[in-house]
PDB file of C-alpha atoms in Angstrom:
ATOM      1  CA  MET P1472     139.184  80.254 144.400  1.00 43.00           C
ATOM      2  CA  ASN P1473     137.600  77.127 144.906  1.00 43.00           C
ATOM      3  CA  GLN P1474     140.623  75.087 144.204  1.00 41.00           C
ATOM      4  CA  ARG P1475     138.779  71.402 142.713  1.00 42.00           C
ATOM      5  CA  GLN P1476     138.038  71.709 139.123  1.00 44.00           C
ATOM      6  CA  VAL P1477     134.616  72.790 137.746  1.00 44.00           C
ATOM      7  CA  ALA P1478     132.439  73.007 135.395  1.00 43.00           C
ATOM      8  CA  GLU P1479     132.891  73.939 132.300  1.00 49.00           C
ATOM      9  CA  GLU P1480     131.583  77.198 131.041  1.00 47.00           C
ATOM     10  CA  PRO P1481     128.489  77.277 128.257  1.00 44.00           C
ATOM     11  CA  VAL P1482     129.398  79.055 125.228  1.00 39.00           C
ATOM     12  CA  GLY P1483     127.920  82.247 125.218  1.00 43.00           C
ATOM     13  CA  ALA P1484     128.561  82.436 128.668  1.00 44.00           C
ATOM     14  CA  GLY P1485     128.777  86.390 129.798  1.00 49.00           C
ATOM     15  CA  ARG P1486     130.527  87.497 132.653  1.00 48.00           C
ATOM     16  CA  HIS P1487     128.190  86.275 135.528  1.00 46.00           C
ATOM     17  CA  ASP P1488     126.219  83.003 136.678  1.00 43.00           C
ATOM     18  CA  VAL P1489     122.872  83.246 137.387  1.00 38.00           C
ATOM     19  CA  HIS P1490     123.914  83.939 140.892  1.00 39.00           C
ATOM     20  CA  GLY P1491     125.873  87.115 140.083  1.00 45.00           C
ATOM     21  CA  ASP P1492     128.746  85.911 140.675  1.00 54.00           C
ATOM     22  CA  ASP P1493     132.278  86.405 138.590  1.00 62.00           C
ATOM     23  CA  LEU P1494     132.334  82.997 135.971  1.00 80.00           C
ATOM     24  CA  PRO P1495     135.590  80.900 136.412  1.00 86.00           C
ATOM     25  CA  SER P1496     137.616  81.862 133.590  1.00 85.00           C
ATOM     26  CA  VAL P1497     136.376  85.832 134.729  1.00 86.00           C
ATOM     27  CA  GLN P1498     137.880  84.697 138.241  1.00 87.00           C
ATOM     28  CA  VAL P1499     141.294  83.510 136.409  1.00 89.00           C
ATOM     29  CA  LEU P1500     141.343  86.595 134.051  1.00 89.00           C
ATOM     30  CA  ARG P1501     141.684  88.739 137.309  1.00 86.00           C
ATOM     31  CA  ARG P1502     143.611  86.393 139.220  1.00 87.00           C
ATOM     32  CA  ILE P1503     146.414  86.175 136.573  1.00 89.00           C
ATOM     33  CA  GLU P1504     145.916  89.647 135.458  1.00 84.00           C
ATOM     34  CA  ALA P1505     146.623  91.097 139.110  1.00 80.00           C
ATOM     35  CA  ASP P1506     149.790  89.077 139.242  1.00 80.00           C
ATOM     36  CA  ILE P1507     151.452  90.810 135.999  1.00 79.00           C
ATOM     37  CA  LEU P1508     150.736  94.328 137.129  1.00 73.00           C
ATOM     38  CA  THR P1509     151.580  93.557 140.611  1.00 69.00           C
ATOM     39  CA  GLY P1510     154.669  92.210 139.672  1.00 70.00           C
ATOM     40  CA  ARG P1511     154.365  88.729 140.901  1.00 78.00           C
ATOM     41  CA  LEU P1512     154.494  87.278 137.339  1.00 82.00           C
ATOM     42  CA  LEU P1513     157.457  89.049 135.622  1.00 77.00           C
ATOM     43  CA  SER P1514     157.963  90.380 132.105  1.00 76.00           C
ATOM     44  CA  GLY P1515     159.312  87.280 130.130  1.00 78.00           C
ATOM     45  CA  SER P1516     158.109  84.476 132.594  1.00 84.00           C
ATOM     46  CA  ARG P1517     156.454  81.082 131.050  1.00 87.00           C
ATOM     47  CA  LEU P1518     153.403  80.117 132.334  1.00 90.00           C
ATOM     48  CA  ALA P1519     152.337  76.958 133.591  1.00 90.00           C
ATOM     49  CA  PRO P1520     151.211  73.943 130.917  1.00 90.00           C
ATOM     50  CA  GLU P1521     147.948  75.303 130.468  1.00 89.00           C
ATOM     51  CA  ARG P1522     146.554  71.511 132.304  1.00 89.00           C
ATOM     52  CA  GLU P1523     149.366  71.892 134.881  1.00 90.00           C
ATOM     53  CA  LEU P1524     147.458  75.614 135.594  1.00 90.00           C
ATOM     54  CA  GLY P1525     143.885  74.327 134.957  1.00 89.00           C
ATOM     55  CA  ALA P1526     144.762  71.507 137.631  1.00 90.00           C
ATOM     56  CA  ARG P1527     146.575  74.329 140.064  1.00 88.00           C
ATOM     57  CA  LEU P1528     143.353  77.274 139.858  1.00 89.00           C
ATOM     58  CA  GLY P1529     140.167  74.405 139.426  1.00 90.00           C
ATOM     59  CA  VAL P1530     139.176  75.365 136.555  1.00 90.00           C
ATOM     60  CA  ALA P1531     138.865  72.857 133.146  1.00 91.00           C
ATOM     61  CA  ARG P1532     141.227  73.384 130.499  1.00 88.00           C
ATOM     62  CA  ASN P1533     138.475  75.422 127.985  1.00 90.00           C
ATOM     63  CA  THR P1534     137.732  77.359 130.929  1.00 91.00           C
ATOM     64  CA  LEU P1535     141.310  78.520 131.386  1.00 92.00           C
ATOM     65  CA  ARG P1536     142.020  78.998 127.539  1.00 91.00           C
ATOM     66  CA  ARG P1537     139.025  81.729 127.514  1.00 91.00           C
ATOM     67  CA  ALA P1538     140.754  83.600 130.391  1.00 91.00           C
ATOM     68  CA  LEU P1539     144.188  83.164 128.270  1.00 92.00           C
ATOM     69  CA  SER P1540     142.646  84.360 125.555  1.00 90.00           C
ATOM     70  CA  THR P1541     141.338  87.737 126.897  1.00 89.00           C
ATOM     71  CA  LEU P1542     144.564  88.116 128.155  1.00 88.00           C
ATOM     72  CA  ALA P1543     146.259  87.811 125.409  1.00 86.00           C
ATOM     73  CA  ASP P1544     143.661  90.246 123.406  1.00 84.00           C
ATOM     74  CA  LYS P1545     144.568  92.913 126.368  1.00 80.00           C
ATOM     75  CA  GLY P1546     148.221  92.346 125.254  1.00 79.00           C
ATOM     76  CA  LEU P1547     149.509  90.737 129.250  1.00 84.00           C
ATOM     77  CA  ILE P1548     150.624  87.543 127.698  1.00 87.00           C
ATOM     78  CA  GLN P1549     151.777  85.962 124.203  1.00 86.00           C
ATOM     79  CA  ALA P1550     151.160  82.139 122.879  1.00 87.00           C
ATOM     80  CA  ARG P1551     154.894  81.183 121.949  1.00 81.00           C
ATOM     81  CA  GLY P1552     154.052  77.900 120.418  1.00 76.00           C
ATOM     82  CA  ARG P1553     155.059  74.805 122.019  1.00 75.00           C
ATOM     83  CA  GLY P1554     156.588  77.425 123.891  1.00 73.00           C
ATOM     84  CA  GLY P1555     153.041  77.978 125.813  1.00 87.00           C
ATOM     85  CA  TRP P1556     152.034  81.086 127.185  1.00 90.00           C
ATOM     86  CA  VAL P1557     154.362  84.024 127.830  1.00 87.00           C
ATOM     87  CA  VAL P1558     154.291  87.077 130.063  1.00 86.00           C
ATOM     88  CA  VAL P1559     154.903  90.235 128.779  1.00 82.00           C
ATOM     89  CA  GLY P1560     153.562  92.757 131.072  1.00 65.00           C
ATOM     90  CA  ALA P1561     151.319  96.060 130.462  1.00 62.00           C
ATOM     91  CA  ALA P1562     151.678  98.371 127.558  1.00 58.00           C
ATOM     92  CA  VAL P1563     153.516 101.761 128.201  1.00 55.00           C
ATOM     93  CA  THR P1564     152.547 105.573 127.116  1.00 50.00           C
ATOM     94  CA  GLU P1565     155.481 107.114 126.422  1.00 47.00           C
ATOM     95  CA  ARG P1566     154.125 111.176 127.174  1.00 48.00           C
ATOM     96  CA  ILE P1567     156.040 113.560 124.226  1.00 47.00           C
ATOM     97  CA  GLU P1568     156.733 116.705 126.142  1.00 49.00           C
ATOM     98  CA  GLY P1569     160.008 117.808 124.385  1.00 52.00           C
ATOM     99  CA  PRO P1570     162.720 115.710 121.611  1.00 50.00           C
ATOM    100  CA  PRO P1571     162.256 112.505 123.513  1.00 57.00           C
ATOM    101  CA  SER P1572     165.174 110.542 125.252  1.00 67.00           C
ATOM    102  CA  PHE P1573     163.830 107.185 125.376  1.00 68.00           C
ATOM    103  CA  THR P1574     166.039 105.632 127.829  1.00 68.00           C
ATOM    104  CA  GLU P1575     166.035 109.248 130.359  1.00 68.00           C
ATOM    105  CA  TRP P1576     162.199 109.160 130.092  1.00 66.00           C
ATOM    106  CA  ALA P1577     162.076 104.912 130.986  1.00 65.00           C
ATOM    107  CA  ALA P1578     164.210 105.767 133.803  1.00 66.00           C
ATOM    108  CA  ARG P1579     162.299 108.310 135.440  1.00 68.00           C
ATOM    109  CA  HIS P1580     159.265 105.713 135.205  1.00 65.00           C
ATOM    110  CA  GLY P1581     161.164 103.083 136.521  1.00 74.00           C
ATOM    111  CA  TYR P1582     161.124 101.398 133.812  1.00 73.00           C
ATOM    112  CA  VAL P1583     164.950  99.040 132.756  1.00 79.00           C
ATOM    113  CA  VAL P1584     165.343  99.936 129.596  1.00 82.00           C
ATOM    114  CA  THR P1585     168.419  97.803 127.054  1.00 88.00           C
ATOM    115  CA  SER P1586     169.203  97.812 123.466  1.00 93.00           C
ATOM    116  CA  ASN P1587     170.249  95.183 121.055  1.00 96.00           C
ATOM    117  CA  VAL P1588     172.210  97.711 118.712  1.00 97.00           C
ATOM    118  CA  ILE P1589     172.346  95.952 114.856  1.00 97.00           C
ATOM    119  CA  VAL P1590     174.184  98.836 113.094  1.00 96.00           C
ATOM    120  CA  ALA P1591     176.502 101.742 114.285  1.00 97.00           C
ATOM    121  CA  TRP P1592     179.203 103.167 111.614  1.00 97.00           C
ATOM    122  CA  SER P1593     179.598 106.220 109.670  1.00 97.00           C
ATOM    123  CA  ARG P1594     178.550 106.044 105.447  1.00 96.00           C
ATOM    124  CA  ALA P1595     177.288 108.471 103.322  1.00 96.00           C
ATOM    125  CA  ALA P1596     174.116 110.538 102.934  1.00 95.00           C
ATOM    126  CA  THR P1597     171.223 109.406 101.600  1.00 95.00           C
ATOM    127  CA  MET P1598     169.147 113.189  98.923  1.00 93.00           C
ATOM    128  CA  GLY P1599     166.971 113.084 101.770  1.00 94.00           C
ATOM    129  CA  GLU P1600     168.991 112.884 105.078  1.00 95.00           C
ATOM    130  CA  ALA P1601     171.398 114.935 103.669  1.00 95.00           C
ATOM    131  CA  SER P1602     168.090 117.280 103.018  1.00 95.00           C
ATOM    132  CA  GLU P1603     166.887 116.713 106.549  1.00 95.00           C
ATOM    133  CA  LEU P1604     170.317 117.531 108.176  1.00 96.00           C
ATOM    134  CA  ARG P1605     170.472 120.609 105.976  1.00 95.00           C
ATOM    135  CA  ILE P1606     174.198 119.264 105.222  1.00 95.00           C
ATOM    136  CA  VAL P1607     176.131 118.967 101.610  1.00 93.00           C
ATOM    137  CA  ALA P1608     175.082 115.740  99.944  1.00 88.00           C
ATOM    138  CA  SER P1609     177.223 112.987 100.124  1.00 85.00           C
ATOM    139  CA  SER P1610     178.858 114.331 103.711  1.00 95.00           C
ATOM    140  CA  LYS P1611     179.738 111.233 106.426  1.00 96.00           C
ATOM    141  CA  VAL P1612     176.977 110.712 109.014  1.00 97.00           C
ATOM    142  CA  PHE P1613     176.808 108.463 111.921  1.00 98.00           C
ATOM    143  CA  GLU P1614     173.703 105.726 111.748  1.00 98.00           C
ATOM    144  CA  LEU P1615     172.556 104.466 114.747  1.00 98.00           C
ATOM    145  CA  GLU P1616     170.402 101.403 114.633  1.00 98.00           C
ATOM    146  CA  ARG P1617     168.994  99.479 117.486  1.00 97.00           C
ATOM    147  CA  VAL P1618     166.060  96.989 118.903  1.00 97.00           C
ATOM    148  CA  ARG P1619     164.986  98.811 122.308  1.00 92.00           C
ATOM    149  CA  PHE P1620     163.733  96.752 125.108  1.00 90.00           C
ATOM    150  CA  ILE P1621     162.121  97.592 128.182  1.00 84.00           C
ATOM    151  CA  GLU P1622     162.090  94.828 131.189  1.00 79.00           C
ATOM    152  CA  GLY P1623     163.003  92.187 128.549  1.00 84.00           C
ATOM    153  CA  VAL P1624     160.215  93.235 125.922  1.00 86.00           C
ATOM    154  CA  PRO P1625     160.922  94.286 122.283  1.00 91.00           C
ATOM    155  CA  ILE P1626     159.516  97.312 122.306  1.00 90.00           C
ATOM    156  CA  SER P1627     160.549  99.763 119.782  1.00 93.00           C
ATOM    157  CA  LEU P1628     162.897  99.702 116.656  1.00 96.00           C
ATOM    158  CA  ASP P1629     164.747 102.909 116.036  1.00 96.00           C
ATOM    159  CA  ARG P1630     167.108 104.334 113.287  1.00 97.00           C
ATOM    160  CA  SER P1631     169.273 107.380 113.711  1.00 97.00           C
ATOM    161  CA  VAL P1632     171.002 109.486 111.579  1.00 98.00           C
ATOM    162  CA  LEU P1633     173.132 112.036 112.764  1.00 98.00           C
ATOM    163  CA  HIS P1634     175.157 115.370 111.801  1.00 97.00           C
ATOM    164  CA  PRO P1635     178.695 114.920 110.575  1.00 97.00           C
ATOM    165  CA  ARG P1636     180.200 116.991 113.273  1.00 96.00           C
ATOM    166  CA  LEU P1637     178.970 114.391 116.011  1.00 97.00           C
ATOM    167  CA  ILE P1638     181.098 111.428 114.424  1.00 97.00           C
ATOM    168  CA  PRO P1639     183.675 111.731 116.990  1.00 96.00           C
ATOM    169  CA  ALA P1640     181.784 111.458 119.889  1.00 95.00           C
ATOM    170  CA  LEU P1641     179.709 108.596 118.760  1.00 97.00           C
ATOM    171  CA  LYS P1642     182.057 106.480 117.807  1.00 94.00           C
ATOM    172  CA  GLY P1643     182.813 103.701 119.870  1.00 93.00           C
ATOM    173  CA  VAL P1644     180.251 104.248 122.639  1.00 96.00           C
ATOM    174  CA  ASP P1645     178.039 101.104 123.743  1.00 94.00           C
ATOM    175  CA  PHE P1646     174.857 101.973 122.989  1.00 94.00           C
ATOM    176  CA  ALA P1647     173.103  99.039 124.817  1.00 92.00           C
ATOM    177  CA  ASN P1648     172.700 100.443 127.505  1.00 85.00           C
ATOM    178  CA  ARG P1649     173.599 104.027 126.613  1.00 90.00           C
ATOM    179  CA  SER P1650     171.058 107.084 126.260  1.00 90.00           C
ATOM    180  CA  LEU P1651     171.986 108.545 122.657  1.00 94.00           C
ATOM    181  CA  TYR P1652     170.909 112.036 123.766  1.00 92.00           C
ATOM    182  CA  GLY P1653     172.998 111.341 126.795  1.00 90.00           C
ATOM    183  CA  THR P1654     175.860 111.354 124.851  1.00 94.00           C
ATOM    184  CA  VAL P1655     175.519 114.222 122.409  1.00 94.00           C
ATOM    185  CA  ARG P1656     175.235 116.075 125.852  1.00 91.00           C
ATOM    186  CA  GLU P1657     178.278 114.807 127.664  1.00 92.00           C
ATOM    187  CA  ARG P1658     180.789 114.618 124.384  1.00 93.00           C
ATOM    188  CA  ALA P1659     179.059 117.321 121.980  1.00 93.00           C
ATOM    189  CA  GLY P1660     177.682 119.922 124.283  1.00 93.00           C
ATOM    190  CA  VAL P1661     174.220 119.605 122.419  1.00 92.00           C
ATOM    191  CA  ILE P1662     171.312 119.564 124.287  1.00 89.00           C
ATOM    192  CA  PRO P1663     167.777 118.717 121.997  1.00 90.00           C
ATOM    193  CA  THR P1664     165.179 120.986 121.984  1.00 88.00           C
ATOM    194  CA  ARG P1665     162.904 120.169 119.742  1.00 89.00           C
ATOM    195  CA  ALA P1666     161.189 117.819 117.895  1.00 89.00           C
ATOM    196  CA  GLU P1667     159.326 118.022 114.639  1.00 90.00           C
ATOM    197  CA  VAL P1668     157.168 114.733 114.310  1.00 89.00           C
ATOM    198  CA  VAL P1669     154.994 112.838 111.811  1.00 90.00           C
ATOM    199  CA  VAL P1670     153.226 109.750 113.440  1.00 90.00           C
ATOM    200  CA  ARG P1671     151.471 107.509 111.424  1.00 92.00           C
ATOM    201  CA  ALA P1672     150.053 103.537 111.939  1.00 93.00           C
ATOM    202  CA  ILE P1673     151.890 100.879 109.511  1.00 94.00           C
ATOM    203  CA  PRO P1674     151.964  97.317 108.637  1.00 95.00           C
ATOM    204  CA  ALA P1675     154.309  95.303 110.275  1.00 95.00           C
ATOM    205  CA  SER P1676     157.332  94.458 107.549  1.00 96.00           C
ATOM    206  CA  GLU P1677     158.854  90.953 108.142  1.00 96.00           C
ATOM    207  CA  ARG P1678     162.096  92.506 108.736  1.00 96.00           C
ATOM    208  CA  ALA P1679     160.234  94.416 111.584  1.00 96.00           C
ATOM    209  CA  ALA P1680     157.997  91.757 112.728  1.00 95.00           C
ATOM    210  CA  SER P1681     161.076  89.192 112.923  1.00 96.00           C
ATOM    211  CA  LEU P1682     163.040  91.995 115.650  1.00 96.00           C
ATOM    212  CA  LEU P1683     159.742  93.257 117.353  1.00 94.00           C
ATOM    213  CA  THR P1684     158.239  89.762 117.897  1.00 91.00           C
ATOM    214  CA  VAL P1685     155.231  90.616 116.006  1.00 91.00           C
ATOM    215  CA  ARG P1686     153.154  88.262 113.534  1.00 91.00           C
ATOM    216  CA  GLU P1687     153.539  89.965 109.916  1.00 94.00           C
ATOM    217  CA  GLY P1688     151.512  92.756 109.171  1.00 94.00           C
ATOM    218  CA  ASP P1689     150.311  93.681 112.676  1.00 92.00           C
ATOM    219  CA  PRO P1690     150.263  97.467 113.624  1.00 92.00           C
ATOM    220  CA  LEU P1691     152.990  99.340 114.191  1.00 94.00           C
ATOM    221  CA  LEU P1692     153.665 102.869 115.431  1.00 93.00           C
ATOM    222  CA  GLU P1693     155.982 104.748 113.292  1.00 95.00           C
ATOM    223  CA  LEU P1694     157.722 108.280 114.239  1.00 92.00           C
ATOM    224  CA  ASP P1695     159.769 109.823 111.472  1.00 94.00           C
ATOM    225  CA  GLU P1696     161.363 112.721 113.586  1.00 94.00           C
ATOM    226  CA  THR P1697     163.726 115.336 112.668  1.00 95.00           C
ATOM    227  CA  THR P1698     164.986 116.654 116.213  1.00 94.00           C
ATOM    228  CA  PHE P1699     166.783 120.374 116.660  1.00 93.00           C
ATOM    229  CA  ASP P1700     169.624 121.577 119.021  1.00 91.00           C
ATOM    230  CA  GLN P1701     169.979 124.688 121.226  1.00 88.00           C
ATOM    231  CA  TYR P1702     170.837 127.044 118.311  1.00 89.00           C
ATOM    232  CA  ASP P1703     167.388 125.381 116.105  1.00 90.00           C
ATOM    233  CA  GLU P1704     169.695 123.327 113.853  1.00 93.00           C
ATOM    234  CA  PRO P1705     168.859 120.075 112.885  1.00 95.00           C
ATOM    235  CA  PHE P1706     171.717 116.866 114.453  1.00 96.00           C
ATOM    236  CA  GLU P1707     169.034 114.588 113.485  1.00 97.00           C
ATOM    237  CA  THR P1708     167.272 112.279 111.721  1.00 97.00           C
ATOM    238  CA  ALA P1709     165.267 109.320 112.722  1.00 97.00           C
ATOM    239  CA  ARG P1710     162.393 106.457 111.622  1.00 96.00           C
ATOM    240  CA  LEU P1711     161.559 105.209 115.489  1.00 94.00           C
ATOM    241  CA  VAL P1712     158.691 101.624 114.563  1.00 95.00           C
ATOM    242  CA  ASN P1713     156.751 101.434 117.713  1.00 92.00           C
ATOM    243  CA  ARG P1714     154.806  97.374 118.328  1.00 92.00           C
ATOM    244  CA  GLY P1715     151.125  98.721 118.355  1.00 85.00           C
ATOM    245  CA  ASP P1716     149.962  96.185 121.040  1.00 82.00           C
ATOM    246  CA  ARG P1717     153.158  97.645 123.906  1.00 72.00           C
ATOM    247  CA  TYR P1718     153.430 101.034 123.132  1.00 70.00           C
ATOM    248  CA  GLY P1719     151.623 104.863 123.564  1.00 70.00           C
ATOM    249  CA  PHE P1720     152.409 107.831 122.183  1.00 67.00           C
ATOM    250  CA  ALA P1721     150.059 111.029 124.378  1.00 66.00           C
ATOM    251  CA  THR P1722     151.257 114.596 123.551  1.00 65.00           C
ATOM    252  CA  THR P1723     149.484 118.029 124.281  1.00 65.00           C
ATOM    253  CA  LEU P1724     148.321 120.201 120.681  1.00 62.00           C
ATOM    254  CA  THR P1725     147.206 123.678 121.380  1.00 59.00           C
ATOM    255  CA  ALA P1726     146.400 125.971 118.911  1.00 59.00           C
ATOM    256  CA  GLY P1727     149.024 128.590 119.471  1.00 52.00           C
ATOM    257  CA  VAL P1728     146.794 131.840 119.641  1.00 50.00           C
ATOM    258  CA  GLY P1729     145.451 133.744 121.760  1.00 50.00           C
ATOM    259  CA  SER P1730     145.903 136.386 124.625  1.00 49.00           C
ATOM    260  CA  PRO P1731     146.554 136.864 128.761  1.00 51.00           C
ATOM    261  CA  ARG P1732     143.136 137.173 130.331  1.00 51.00           C
ATOM    262  CA  VAL P1733     142.305 140.436 130.849  1.00 50.00           C
ATOM    263  CA  ALA P1734     140.674 140.996 134.720  1.00 49.00           C
ATOM    264  CA  LEU P1735     137.703 143.448 134.336  1.00 40.00           C
TER     265      LEU P1735
END
């Protein structure tokens, strides 16, 4: 890219100039986007101040802002007030092919996952939780609430409530870097085999927005789950709230009918 300062783009310009070449803002957009997607700019890193970045790239400040605005719309960077622009990386899509373990799924795809544990304690179950877990009302359950991060970016606010029989296996475990499903397999012999999931779009509450670093009212993807073990007994009821700009949910839907094809 030409490093000298270039003329500002006209308002309402498309993606190409009169010669068919990419406009400077499009060139800047592609350059920064490529640096993010290839890992040259890591999630959590700050871009240089606009004046400095524009001079470095050889574009007018308004041209640079047009490119930055487009990158923000794509969810690759985020404005942090006086802190400038921060890289948030590319969105992730979790493909669900069974009861999901976020930690194990991320490890398979090369992501580093950490958690900020908000709650990890035993308490009395609510009526709804007792019904989901098929236990006596007011039985003790284990509640685990965490903010989950991928490469340092908050992705999900997860709250799990687990069956009373799992309390001894879960007490004292540091879930900042540990898989919940890995723990119940290793310590209690519980193997997650299926999950009933309801997915809905919801607006971010004030609390969720603060924990996930989004604006109140921003779209979130909520998953309400009941997970069953190898004996088809429920052992977990959970509510997972994921950032709409950073998380995708993929699965395969089948009709569950049909018969084998017979050769004639």
